[in-house]
mmCIF file of C-alpha atoms in Angstrom:
data_model
loop_
_atom_site.group_PDB
_atom_site.id
_atom_site.type_symbol
_atom_site.label_atom_id
_atom_site.label_comp_id
_atom_site.label_asym_id
_atom_site.label_seq_id
_atom_site.Cartn_x
_atom_site.Cartn_y
_atom_site.Cartn_z
ATOM 1 C CA MET V 29 12.443 -134.475 -184.975
ATOM 2 C CA PRO V 30 10.066 -136.958 -183.709
ATOM 3 C CA GLU V 31 11.392 -140.411 -182.894
ATOM 4 C CA THR V 32 11.273 -142.980 -185.601
ATOM 5 C CA GLN V 33 8.980 -146.034 -184.459
ATOM 6 C CA PRO V 34 10.355 -149.372 -185.343
ATOM 7 C CA PRO V 35 7.681 -151.991 -186.385
ATOM 8 C CA THR V 36 6.127 -153.758 -183.800
ATOM 9 C CA LEU V 37 5.782 -157.454 -183.514
ATOM 10 C CA THR V 38 2.057 -157.081 -184.178
ATOM 11 C CA ASP V 39 2.910 -155.065 -187.501
ATOM 12 C CA ARG V 40 5.445 -157.684 -188.649
ATOM 13 C CA LEU V 41 3.051 -160.588 -188.119
ATOM 14 C CA ARG V 42 0.269 -158.511 -189.841
ATOM 15 C CA ALA V 43 2.332 -158.020 -192.799
ATOM 16 C CA SER V 44 3.515 -161.572 -193.036
ATOM 17 C CA THR V 45 -0.055 -163.024 -192.809
ATOM 18 C CA ARG V 46 -2.080 -160.397 -194.806
ATOM 19 C CA GLY V 47 -1.854 -162.301 -198.076
ATOM 20 C CA PRO V 48 -3.610 -165.725 -196.656
ATOM 21 C CA LEU V 49 -5.862 -163.822 -194.337
ATOM 22 C CA ASP V 50 -7.155 -161.521 -197.221
ATOM 23 C CA ARG V 51 -7.888 -164.828 -199.271
ATOM 24 C CA ILE V 52 -9.991 -166.135 -196.522
ATOM 25 C CA GLY V 53 -11.568 -162.918 -195.781
ATOM 26 C CA GLY V 54 -12.434 -162.577 -199.340
ATOM 27 C CA TRP V 55 -14.117 -166.229 -199.165
ATOM 28 C CA LEU V 56 -16.171 -165.302 -196.182
ATOM 29 C CA ALA V 57 -17.386 -162.024 -197.591
ATOM 30 C CA ARG V 58 -18.542 -163.697 -200.789
ATOM 31 C CA LEU V 59 -20.684 -166.131 -198.333
ATOM 32 C CA GLY V 60 -22.190 -162.911 -196.926
ATOM 33 C CA ILE V 61 -20.396 -162.947 -193.435
ATOM 34 C CA HIS V 62 -19.997 -159.593 -192.085
ATOM 35 C CA ALA V 63 -16.717 -158.348 -190.398
ATOM 36 C CA ASP V 64 -18.673 -157.545 -186.965
ATOM 37 C CA GLN V 65 -20.020 -161.181 -186.951
ATOM 38 C CA VAL V 66 -16.180 -162.434 -186.923
ATOM 39 C CA THR V 67 -15.453 -159.934 -184.281
ATOM 40 C CA PHE V 68 -18.338 -161.014 -182.109
ATOM 41 C CA LEU V 69 -17.227 -164.612 -182.716
ATOM 42 C CA GLY V 70 -13.784 -163.968 -181.499
ATOM 43 C CA LEU V 71 -15.282 -162.297 -178.267
ATOM 44 C CA LEU V 72 -17.469 -165.300 -177.584
ATOM 45 C CA LEU V 73 -14.605 -167.739 -177.858
ATOM 46 C CA VAL V 74 -12.509 -165.503 -175.481
ATOM 47 C CA GLY V 75 -15.532 -165.394 -173.112
ATOM 48 C CA LEU V 76 -15.763 -168.963 -173.041
ATOM 49 C CA ALA V 77 -11.943 -169.339 -172.578
ATOM 50 C CA ALA V 78 -12.283 -167.131 -169.580
ATOM 51 C CA LEU V 79 -14.860 -169.303 -167.968
ATOM 52 C CA LEU V 80 -12.371 -172.159 -168.264
ATOM 53 C CA LEU V 81 -9.703 -170.184 -166.922
ATOM 54 C CA ALA V 82 -11.783 -168.988 -163.954
ATOM 55 C CA HIS V 83 -12.326 -172.550 -163.135
ATOM 56 C CA GLY V 84 -8.695 -173.638 -163.463
ATOM 57 C CA ALA V 85 -9.156 -175.618 -166.816
ATOM 58 C CA PHE V 86 -5.735 -173.729 -168.064
ATOM 59 C CA LEU V 87 -4.951 -175.882 -170.915
ATOM 60 C CA ALA V 88 -8.400 -176.021 -172.321
ATOM 61 C CA GLY V 89 -8.758 -172.214 -171.645
ATOM 62 C CA ALA V 90 -5.389 -171.664 -173.755
ATOM 63 C CA LEU V 91 -6.592 -173.710 -176.629
ATOM 64 C CA LEU V 92 -9.801 -171.630 -177.011
ATOM 65 C CA LEU V 93 -7.581 -168.466 -176.753
ATOM 66 C CA LEU V 94 -5.309 -169.702 -179.588
ATOM 67 C CA CYS V 95 -8.648 -170.426 -181.560
ATOM 68 C CA SER V 96 -9.837 -166.919 -181.158
ATOM 69 C CA LEU V 97 -6.689 -165.424 -182.491
ATOM 70 C CA PRO V 98 -7.100 -165.653 -186.149
ATOM 71 C CA LEU V 99 -10.431 -164.144 -185.711
ATOM 72 C CA ASP V 100 -8.798 -161.150 -184.418
ATOM 73 C CA ALA V 101 -7.325 -160.427 -187.616
ATOM 74 C CA LEU V 102 -9.698 -162.079 -189.912
ATOM 75 C CA ASP V 103 -12.391 -159.406 -189.273
ATOM 76 C CA GLY V 104 -10.279 -156.780 -190.940
ATOM 77 C CA ALA V 105 -9.621 -159.091 -193.831
ATOM 78 C CA VAL V 106 -13.493 -159.455 -194.211
ATOM 79 C CA ALA V 107 -14.151 -155.690 -193.941
ATOM 80 C CA ARG V 108 -11.391 -155.115 -196.650
ATOM 81 C CA ALA V 109 -12.991 -157.555 -198.887
ATOM 82 C CA ALA V 110 -16.331 -155.972 -198.611
ATOM 83 C CA GLY V 111 -14.798 -152.634 -199.450
ATOM 84 C CA GLY V 112 -13.079 -151.418 -196.325
ATOM 85 C CA ALA V 113 -13.811 -151.095 -192.768
ATOM 86 C CA SER V 114 -16.854 -148.971 -191.635
ATOM 87 C CA ARG V 115 -15.861 -146.204 -189.023
ATOM 88 C CA PHE V 116 -18.432 -148.078 -186.474
ATOM 89 C CA GLY V 117 -16.574 -151.369 -187.264
ATOM 90 C CA MET V 118 -13.396 -149.966 -186.282
ATOM 91 C CA VAL V 119 -14.563 -148.578 -183.034
ATOM 92 C CA LEU V 120 -16.662 -151.717 -182.394
ATOM 93 C CA ASP V 121 -13.583 -153.848 -182.803
ATOM 94 C CA SER V 122 -11.446 -151.947 -180.294
ATOM 95 C CA THR V 123 -14.206 -152.024 -177.822
ATOM 96 C CA LEU V 124 -14.658 -155.682 -177.793
ATOM 97 C CA ASP V 125 -10.930 -155.998 -177.719
ATOM 98 C CA ARG V 126 -11.099 -154.186 -174.387
ATOM 99 C CA TYR V 127 -14.023 -156.468 -173.316
ATOM 100 C CA ALA V 128 -11.669 -159.591 -174.364
ATOM 101 C CA ASP V 129 -8.826 -158.146 -171.984
ATOM 102 C CA GLY V 130 -11.371 -157.639 -169.029
ATOM 103 C CA PHE V 131 -12.627 -161.202 -169.629
ATOM 104 C CA ILE V 132 -9.218 -162.770 -169.255
ATOM 105 C CA PHE V 133 -7.674 -160.614 -166.485
ATOM 106 C CA ALA V 134 -11.160 -160.977 -164.458
ATOM 107 C CA ALA V 135 -10.856 -164.780 -164.874
ATOM 108 C CA PHE V 136 -7.325 -164.910 -163.326
ATOM 109 C CA GLY V 137 -8.554 -162.627 -160.574
ATOM 110 C CA TYR V 138 -11.489 -164.739 -159.868
ATOM 111 C CA TYR V 139 -9.258 -167.861 -159.957
ATOM 112 C CA PHE V 140 -6.644 -166.486 -157.458
ATOM 113 C CA ALA V 141 -9.251 -164.758 -155.157
ATOM 114 C CA GLY V 142 -11.044 -168.342 -154.786
ATOM 115 C CA GLN V 143 -7.605 -169.515 -153.751
ATOM 116 C CA GLY V 144 -7.329 -166.747 -151.167
ATOM 117 C CA ARG V 145 -4.364 -165.220 -153.148
ATOM 118 C CA MET V 146 -4.996 -161.573 -152.931
ATOM 119 C CA ASP V 147 -1.386 -160.725 -153.912
ATOM 120 C CA MET V 148 -2.149 -162.311 -157.254
ATOM 121 C CA LEU V 149 -5.686 -160.808 -157.539
ATOM 122 C CA ALA V 150 -3.822 -157.418 -157.321
ATOM 123 C CA ALA V 151 -1.386 -158.436 -160.018
ATOM 124 C CA ALA V 152 -4.187 -159.375 -162.440
ATOM 125 C CA LEU V 153 -5.928 -156.125 -161.667
ATOM 126 C CA ALA V 154 -2.665 -154.238 -162.303
ATOM 127 C CA ALA V 155 -2.206 -156.067 -165.594
ATOM 128 C CA LEU V 156 -5.622 -155.166 -166.536
ATOM 129 C CA LEU V 157 -4.968 -151.484 -165.619
ATOM 130 C CA GLY V 158 -1.956 -151.552 -167.661
ATOM 131 C CA SER V 159 -3.506 -153.342 -170.641
ATOM 132 C CA PHE V 160 -6.199 -150.783 -170.906
ATOM 133 C CA LEU V 161 -4.028 -147.720 -170.531
ATOM 134 C CA VAL V 162 -1.695 -149.021 -173.265
ATOM 135 C CA SER V 163 -4.552 -148.961 -175.638
ATOM 136 C CA TYR V 164 -6.069 -145.890 -174.189
ATOM 137 C CA ILE V 165 -2.902 -143.794 -175.014
ATOM 138 C CA ARG V 166 -2.646 -145.047 -178.552
ATOM 139 C CA ALA V 167 -6.288 -144.157 -179.125
ATOM 140 C CA ARG V 168 -6.186 -140.695 -177.443
ATOM 141 C CA ALA V 169 -2.940 -139.781 -179.170
ATOM 142 C CA ASP V 170 -4.613 -140.844 -182.591
ATOM 143 C CA ASP V 171 -7.106 -138.087 -181.939
ATOM 144 C CA ALA V 172 -6.956 -135.420 -184.700
ATOM 145 C CA LYS V 173 -6.159 -132.737 -181.989
ATOM 146 C CA VAL V 174 -2.935 -134.740 -180.927
ATOM 147 C CA ALA V 175 -2.221 -136.679 -184.191
ATOM 148 C CA VAL V 176 0.456 -138.782 -182.691
ATOM 149 C CA LYS V 177 1.028 -142.491 -183.816
ATOM 150 C CA ALA V 178 1.673 -143.812 -180.369
ATOM 151 C CA THR V 179 2.493 -147.620 -181.102
ATOM 152 C CA VAL V 180 5.844 -147.831 -179.369
ATOM 153 C CA GLY V 181 6.351 -150.071 -176.379
ATOM 154 C CA LEU V 182 7.238 -153.692 -175.295
ATOM 155 C CA PHE V 183 3.820 -154.845 -174.556
ATOM 156 C CA SER V 184 1.587 -154.048 -177.550
ATOM 157 C CA ARG V 185 -1.575 -156.403 -177.673
ATOM 158 C CA LEU V 186 0.433 -159.395 -179.577
ATOM 159 C CA GLU V 187 3.070 -159.502 -176.995
ATOM 160 C CA ARG V 188 0.199 -159.638 -174.096
ATOM 161 C CA VAL V 189 -1.498 -162.483 -175.803
ATOM 162 C CA ALA V 190 1.805 -164.341 -176.217
ATOM 163 C CA VAL V 191 2.631 -164.129 -172.649
ATOM 164 C CA LEU V 192 -1.114 -165.179 -171.675
ATOM 165 C CA LEU V 193 -0.972 -168.233 -173.979
ATOM 166 C CA ALA V 194 2.438 -169.205 -172.637
ATOM 167 C CA MET V 195 1.636 -169.106 -169.100
ATOM 168 C CA THR V 196 -1.620 -170.590 -169.340
ATOM 169 C CA VAL V 197 -0.329 -173.605 -171.503
ATOM 170 C CA ALA V 198 2.538 -173.992 -169.196
ATOM 171 C CA ALA V 199 0.241 -173.870 -166.106
ATOM 172 C CA GLY V 200 -1.898 -176.707 -167.600
ATOM 173 C CA ILE V 201 0.899 -178.940 -168.643
ATOM 174 C CA LEU V 202 2.874 -178.631 -165.417
ATOM 175 C CA ASN V 203 -0.514 -178.554 -163.358
ATOM 176 C CA SER V 204 1.104 -175.640 -161.395
ATOM 177 C CA GLU V 205 0.153 -172.001 -160.570
ATOM 178 C CA ALA V 206 3.849 -170.874 -160.870
ATOM 179 C CA PRO V 207 3.695 -170.001 -164.522
ATOM 180 C CA LEU V 208 0.552 -167.931 -164.008
ATOM 181 C CA GLU V 209 2.085 -166.034 -161.121
ATOM 182 C CA ILE V 210 5.301 -165.152 -163.369
ATOM 183 C CA GLY V 211 3.106 -164.195 -166.286
ATOM 184 C CA LEU V 212 0.717 -162.027 -164.372
ATOM 185 C CA LEU V 213 3.781 -160.273 -162.837
ATOM 186 C CA LEU V 214 5.506 -159.862 -166.099
ATOM 187 C CA LEU V 215 2.139 -158.380 -167.537
ATOM 188 C CA ALA V 216 1.459 -155.963 -164.620
ATOM 189 C CA ALA V 217 4.852 -154.568 -164.976
ATOM 190 C CA GLY V 218 5.276 -154.774 -168.687
ATOM 191 C CA THR V 219 1.906 -153.180 -169.373
ATOM 192 C CA ASN V 220 2.654 -150.332 -167.102
ATOM 193 C CA PHE V 221 5.979 -149.837 -168.308
ATOM 194 C CA THR V 222 4.809 -149.631 -171.936
ATOM 195 C CA THR V 223 2.307 -147.124 -170.801
ATOM 196 C CA LEU V 224 5.043 -144.836 -169.593
ATOM 197 C CA GLN V 225 6.919 -145.451 -172.807
ATOM 198 C CA ARG V 226 4.072 -144.186 -174.997
ATOM 199 C CA LEU V 227 3.458 -140.987 -172.814
ATOM 200 C CA ARG V 228 7.014 -140.383 -173.268
ATOM 201 C CA TYR V 229 7.049 -140.792 -176.992
ATOM 202 C CA VAL V 230 3.852 -138.485 -177.152
ATOM 203 C CA HIS V 231 5.386 -135.925 -175.037
ATOM 204 C CA ARG V 232 8.525 -135.867 -176.920
ATOM 205 C CA THR V 233 6.951 -135.744 -180.269
ATOM 206 C CA LEU V 234 4.651 -132.761 -179.241
ATOM 207 C CA ARG V 235 7.709 -131.010 -177.618
ATOM 208 C CA ASP V 236 9.671 -131.605 -180.857
ATOM 209 C CA ARG V 237 6.579 -130.038 -182.732
ATOM 210 C CA GLY V 238 6.654 -126.948 -180.435
ATOM 211 C CA GLU V 239 3.363 -127.888 -179.103
#
């Protein structure tokens, strides 16, 4: 039998905040605001945060990232209030999430490259690669030809965002690069480990099906 997947931190948070978000989403939908507009606004905030982070304004960048988080869930609430997310809207949301990941890790890579820290540039690139692969495996496994819900793993998107926020806030408050170094190394290791966890889960699920 396939493994039973425990609910992720993302699943728990969505369940606990769905009521308030749905109320706000309904209000926005009645104002004529489209879910895709909320999605693009979230990406804009992340892009501005990335610019700040790339130039060493860590605390300000973290605050903008924090402001973008509710929008990442609110677009779905607006879509539900308007009658359900469109297929294109779901693809757009996932695509812009990958852009957001790219902006943030590129910002850290740019910052450390400017400091001559090629080791930390490599860590940022490894974290970016791992983040993309965690999401890619889930999307690929969801394909009708595979049909495996691969949400297992330690570093789903919410956990990654939590680490990013913690390390940038700490760097800003302490005026130190050390929290960034620890956070990027943790993300580089954690995301690639989660990639392997998801691959293993898909392999075991398909093997147990006899496929």
